[in-house]
CSV table of C-alpha atoms and ligand atoms in Angstrom, one decimal:
chain,number,residue,atom,x,y,z
D,987,MET,CA,19.0,9.3,-11.7
D,988,ARG,CA,19.4,8.4,-8.0
D,989,VAL,CA,17.9,5.0,-7.3
D,990,VAL,CA,17.3,3.2,-4.0
D,991,VAL,CA,16.7,-0.6,-4.4
D,992,LEU,CA,14.9,-2.7,-1.8
D,993,VAL,CA,15.4,-6.4,-1.6
D,994,SER,CA,14.4,-9.4,0.6
D,995,GLY,CA,16.3,-12.3,-1.0
D,996,THR,CA,18.7,-13.4,-3.6
D,997,GLY,CA,19.0,-10.0,-5.3
D,998,SER,CA,19.5,-11.2,-8.9
D,999,ASN,CA,17.4,-8.3,-10.2
D,1000,LEU,CA,19.5,-5.9,-8.0
D,1001,GLN,CA,22.7,-7.4,-9.5
D,1002,ALA,CA,21.4,-6.8,-13.0
D,1003,LEU,CA,20.8,-3.1,-12.1
D,1004,ILE,CA,24.2,-2.9,-10.4
D,1005,ASP,CA,25.9,-4.3,-13.6
D,1006,ALA,CA,24.0,-2.0,-15.9
D,1007,SER,CA,24.8,1.1,-13.7
D,1008,ALA,CA,28.5,0.5,-14.2
D,1009,ASP,CA,28.1,2.2,-17.6
D,1010,PRO,CA,27.7,6.0,-17.1
D,1011,ALA,CA,25.6,6.1,-20.3
D,1012,TYR,CA,23.0,3.9,-18.5
D,1013,GLY,CA,22.0,7.0,-16.5
D,1014,VAL,CA,21.5,5.3,-13.1
D,1015,GLU,CA,23.3,5.6,-9.8
D,1016,ILE,CA,22.2,3.1,-7.1
D,1017,VAL,CA,22.7,5.3,-4.1
D,1018,ALA,CA,21.6,2.7,-1.5
D,1019,VAL,CA,20.2,-0.8,-1.1
D,1020,GLY,CA,17.8,-1.6,1.8
D,1021,ALA,CA,16.3,-4.9,3.1
D,1022,ASP,CA,13.6,-5.9,5.5
D,1023,ARG,CA,15.7,-8.7,7.0
D,1024,GLU,CA,19.3,-9.6,7.9
D,1025,GLY,CA,21.6,-11.8,6.0
D,1026,THR,CA,20.2,-11.5,2.4
D,1027,LEU,CA,22.4,-12.1,-0.6
D,1028,GLY,CA,21.0,-8.9,-2.0
D,1029,ILE,CA,22.8,-6.9,0.8
D,1030,VAL,CA,26.0,-8.9,0.2
D,1031,ARG,CA,25.8,-8.0,-3.5
D,1032,ALA,CA,25.4,-4.3,-2.7
D,1033,GLU,CA,28.3,-4.3,-0.2
D,1034,ALA,CA,30.5,-6.1,-2.8
D,1035,ALA,CA,29.7,-3.2,-5.2
D,1036,GLY,CA,30.5,-0.6,-2.6
D,1037,ILE,CA,26.9,0.6,-2.3
D,1038,PRO,CA,25.6,1.9,1.1
D,1039,THR,CA,23.1,-0.5,2.7
D,1040,PHE,CA,20.5,-0.5,5.5
D,1041,VAL,CA,18.2,-3.1,7.1
D,1042,THR,CA,14.8,-2.1,8.6
D,1043,ARG,CA,13.1,-5.0,10.2
D,1044,LEU,CA,9.4,-5.2,11.0
D,1045,ARG,CA,10.1,-7.0,14.3
D,1046,ASP,CA,12.1,-4.1,15.6
D,1047,HIS,CA,9.0,-1.8,15.5
D,1048,ALA,CA,5.9,-1.7,17.6
D,1049,THR,CA,3.5,-1.4,14.7
D,1050,ARG,CA,3.6,-1.9,10.9
D,1051,GLU,CA,3.1,1.9,10.4
D,1052,GLU,CA,6.2,2.6,12.6
D,1053,TRP,CA,8.2,0.2,10.5
D,1054,ASP,CA,6.9,1.8,7.3
D,1055,ALA,CA,7.9,5.3,8.6
D,1056,ALA,CA,11.3,4.0,9.7
D,1057,LEU,CA,11.8,2.4,6.2
D,1058,THR,CA,10.8,5.7,4.6
D,1059,ALA,CA,13.2,7.7,6.7
D,1060,ALA,CA,16.1,5.3,6.0
D,1061,ILE,CA,15.4,5.7,2.3
D,1062,ALA,CA,15.0,9.5,2.5
D,1063,VAL,CA,18.6,9.9,3.8
D,1064,HIS,CA,19.8,8.9,0.3
D,1065,GLU,CA,17.5,11.5,-1.6
D,1066,PRO,CA,16.4,9.0,-4.3
D,1067,GLU,CA,14.5,10.1,-7.4
D,1068,LEU,CA,13.2,6.5,-7.9
D,1069,ILE,CA,12.7,3.5,-5.6
D,1070,VAL,CA,12.8,0.0,-7.1
D,1071,LEU,CA,11.4,-2.9,-5.1
D,1072,ALA,CA,13.3,-5.9,-6.5
D,1073,GLY,CA,12.0,-9.0,-4.8
D,1074,PHE,CA,11.0,-7.0,-1.7
D,1075,MET,CA,8.5,-9.2,0.0
D,1076,LYS,CA,6.7,-6.6,2.1
D,1077,LEU,CA,3.8,-4.4,1.3
D,1078,VAL,CA,4.5,-0.7,1.8
D,1079,GLY,CA,2.0,1.5,3.5
D,1080,GLU,CA,0.8,5.0,4.0
D,1081,PRO,CA,3.9,6.8,5.2
D,1082,PHE,CA,5.9,5.3,2.4
D,1083,LEU,CA,3.3,6.0,-0.3
D,1084,THR,CA,2.9,9.6,0.9
D,1085,ALA,CA,6.7,10.1,0.4
D,1086,TYR,CA,7.3,7.9,-2.6
D,1087,GLY,CA,4.0,7.1,-4.3
D,1088,GLY,CA,4.3,7.6,-8.0
D,1089,ARG,CA,8.1,7.1,-8.0
D,1090,THR,CA,8.3,3.5,-6.8
D,1091,LEU,CA,8.4,0.5,-9.1
D,1092,ASN,CA,7.9,-3.1,-8.3
D,1093,THR,CA,8.5,-6.2,-10.4
D,1094,HIS,CA,6.1,-9.2,-10.2
D,1095,PRO,CA,6.7,-12.6,-11.7
D,1096,ALA,CA,3.3,-12.9,-13.5
D,1097,LEU,CA,1.3,-11.1,-16.1
D,1098,SER,CA,-0.9,-8.7,-14.2
D,1099,PRO,CA,-3.8,-8.6,-13.5
D,1100,SER,CA,-3.4,-12.4,-13.3
D,1101,PHE,CA,-1.9,-14.0,-10.2
D,1102,PRO,CA,-1.1,-11.2,-7.8
D,1103,GLY,CA,0.6,-11.9,-4.5
D,1104,ALA,CA,3.7,-13.8,-3.4
D,1105,HIS,CA,3.1,-17.0,-5.4
D,1106,GLY,CA,2.8,-15.8,-9.0
D,1107,PRO,CA,4.7,-18.7,-10.7
D,1108,ALA,CA,3.0,-21.4,-8.6
D,1109,ASP,CA,-0.4,-19.9,-9.1
D,1110,ALA,CA,0.1,-19.7,-12.9
D,1111,LEU,CA,1.2,-23.3,-13.0
D,1112,ALA,CA,-1.7,-24.5,-10.9
D,1113,TYR,CA,-4.2,-22.6,-13.1
D,1114,GLY,CA,-2.7,-24.2,-16.2
D,1115,VAL,CA,-2.1,-21.1,-18.2
D,1116,LYS,CA,0.1,-21.5,-21.3
D,1117,VAL,CA,1.7,-18.1,-21.1
D,1118,THR,CA,2.8,-16.2,-18.0
D,1119,GLY,CA,5.6,-13.6,-17.5
D,1120,ALA,CA,6.6,-10.6,-15.5
D,1121,THR,CA,5.2,-7.2,-14.9
D,1122,LEU,CA,6.9,-3.9,-13.9
D,1123,PHE,CA,4.4,-1.5,-12.3
D,1124,VAL,CA,4.1,1.7,-10.3
D,1125,VAL,CA,3.4,0.8,-6.7
D,1126,ASP,CA,0.1,1.8,-5.2
D,1127,ALA,CA,-1.8,0.7,-2.0
D,1128,GLY,CA,-2.9,-2.6,-3.5
D,1129,VAL,CA,-1.2,-6.0,-4.0
D,1130,ASP,CA,0.4,-5.9,-7.5
D,1131,THR,CA,-2.3,-3.6,-8.7
D,1132,GLY,CA,-0.4,-0.5,-9.8
D,1133,ALA,CA,-0.3,1.1,-13.3
D,1134,ILE,CA,1.8,-1.2,-15.6
D,1135,VAL,CA,5.1,0.1,-17.0
D,1136,SER,CA,6.2,-2.9,-18.9
D,1137,GLN,CA,5.3,-6.6,-19.3
D,1138,VAL,CA,7.1,-9.6,-20.9
D,1139,ALA,CA,5.6,-13.0,-21.7
D,1140,VAL,CA,7.0,-16.4,-21.0
D,1141,PRO,CA,5.5,-19.7,-22.3
D,1142,VAL,CA,4.8,-22.4,-19.8
D,1143,GLU,CA,6.4,-25.7,-20.8
D,1144,ASP,CA,4.7,-29.1,-20.2
D,1145,ASP,CA,7.5,-30.2,-17.8
D,1146,ASP,CA,7.8,-27.0,-15.9
D,1147,ASP,CA,7.8,-27.0,-12.1
D,1148,VAL,CA,7.6,-23.8,-10.0
D,1149,VAL,CA,11.4,-23.5,-9.8
D,1150,SER,CA,12.0,-24.0,-13.6
D,1151,LEU,CA,9.2,-21.6,-14.5
D,1152,HIS,CA,10.2,-18.9,-12.1
D,1153,GLU,CA,13.9,-19.1,-13.2
D,1154,ARG,CA,12.9,-18.6,-16.8
D,1155,ILE,CA,10.6,-15.8,-15.8
D,1156,LYS,CA,13.5,-14.2,-13.9
D,1157,VAL,CA,15.7,-14.1,-17.0
D,1158,VAL,CA,13.4,-11.9,-18.9
D,1159,GLU,CA,12.2,-10.1,-15.8
D,1160,ARG,CA,15.8,-8.9,-15.2
D,1161,ALA,CA,16.2,-7.7,-18.8
D,1162,MET,CA,12.8,-5.9,-18.6
D,1163,LEU,CA,13.8,-4.2,-15.3
D,1164,VAL,CA,17.1,-3.0,-16.6
D,1165,GLU,CA,15.7,-1.7,-19.9
D,1166,SER,CA,12.8,0.1,-18.2
D,1167,VAL,CA,14.7,1.7,-15.4
D,1168,GLY,CA,17.3,2.9,-17.9
D,1169,ARG,CA,14.7,4.4,-20.1
D,1170,ILE,CA,13.1,6.1,-17.2
D,1171,ALA,CA,16.4,7.6,-16.2
D,1172,ARG,CA,17.2,8.8,-19.7
D,1173,GLU,CA,13.7,9.7,-21.1
D,1174,GLY,CA,11.4,10.1,-18.0
D,1175,ILE,CA,8.0,8.5,-17.6
D,1176,THR,CA,4.5,9.8,-17.8
D,1177,VAL,CA,1.6,8.2,-15.8
D,1178,SER,CA,-1.9,9.1,-16.8
D,1179,GLY,CA,-4.3,7.1,-14.7
D,1180,ARG,CA,-3.5,3.5,-15.5
D,1181,ARG,CA,-1.7,4.4,-18.8
D,1182,VAL,CA,2.1,4.6,-18.6
D,1183,ARG,CA,4.5,5.6,-21.3
D,1184,PHE,CA,8.2,6.4,-21.4
D,1185,GLY,CA,9.1,10.0,-22.0
D,1186,ALA,CA,8.5,13.0,-19.7
D,1187,SER,CA,5.4,15.1,-19.9
D,1188,ASP,CA,7.7,18.1,-19.1
D,1189,SER,CA,11.2,18.7,-18.0
D,1190,HIS,CA,10.8,16.8,-14.7
D,1191,ALA,CA,11.4,13.2,-15.5
D,1192,LEU,CA,9.3,11.7,-12.8
D,1193,ASP,CA,6.5,14.3,-12.3
E,1229,LIG,C1,11.5,-11.9,-8.6
E,1229,LIG,O1,11.0,-12.9,-9.5
E,1229,LIG,C2,10.5,-11.0,-8.1
E,1229,LIG,O2,9.6,-10.6,-9.1
E,1229,LIG,C3,9.8,-11.8,-7.1
E,1229,LIG,O3,10.9,-12.5,-6.4
E,1229,LIG,C4,12.0,-12.6,-7.3
E,1229,LIG,C5,13.2,-11.9,-6.7
E,1229,LIG,O4,14.3,-12.4,-7.3
E,1229,LIG,N1,9.0,-11.0,-6.2
E,1229,LIG,P1,15.8,-11.8,-6.9
E,1229,LIG,O5,15.8,-11.7,-5.4
E,1229,LIG,O6,15.9,-10.5,-7.6
E,1229,LIG,O7,16.8,-12.8,-7.5
């Protein structure tokens, strides 16, 4: 399965996918990595692995929609079957969703529907929940609202701060992402409303 990964930062989720993809039995080829900003470690990781990269910056475009269309065009060159947003800190819009809605996954460091947005671990800590985690979902027009593919729970410890909690979440988040993307490549995925299961409904893995 041809996969494009989008990143904004460290790219440890990307690295986990790169490492898993080294085994042909995993079933995934990362055909390109894109970012919304220059100088990310994620792009460095991709280049080190010999994967084509691109950067599409919002500030280089007159409107958000133009940026979204440019991002979509940069992705389309690589003819992906699946897009993975792995720490990609921008919301995608209408041009992107028209092209890739239903075949784009995002990973979020909280248990949806709790604590959507850019501060999942901090918001969970501030609320005082005892269990949080990570959610992999099919991207829609909302903020972390899409149909849930997979979730994993992480206990909050008494002495956690935002960094320690997020780092523990990221350990299980990476494993969940690797397992789920591999299963989608090998088995397909079926989305019925909000209900998602692994396994294709027909011979087209992502239809
Ligand atoms: C992940 O926890 C992701 O869910 C969140 O930002 C983190 C990205 O980590 N949006 P990395 O860049 O993959 O290391």
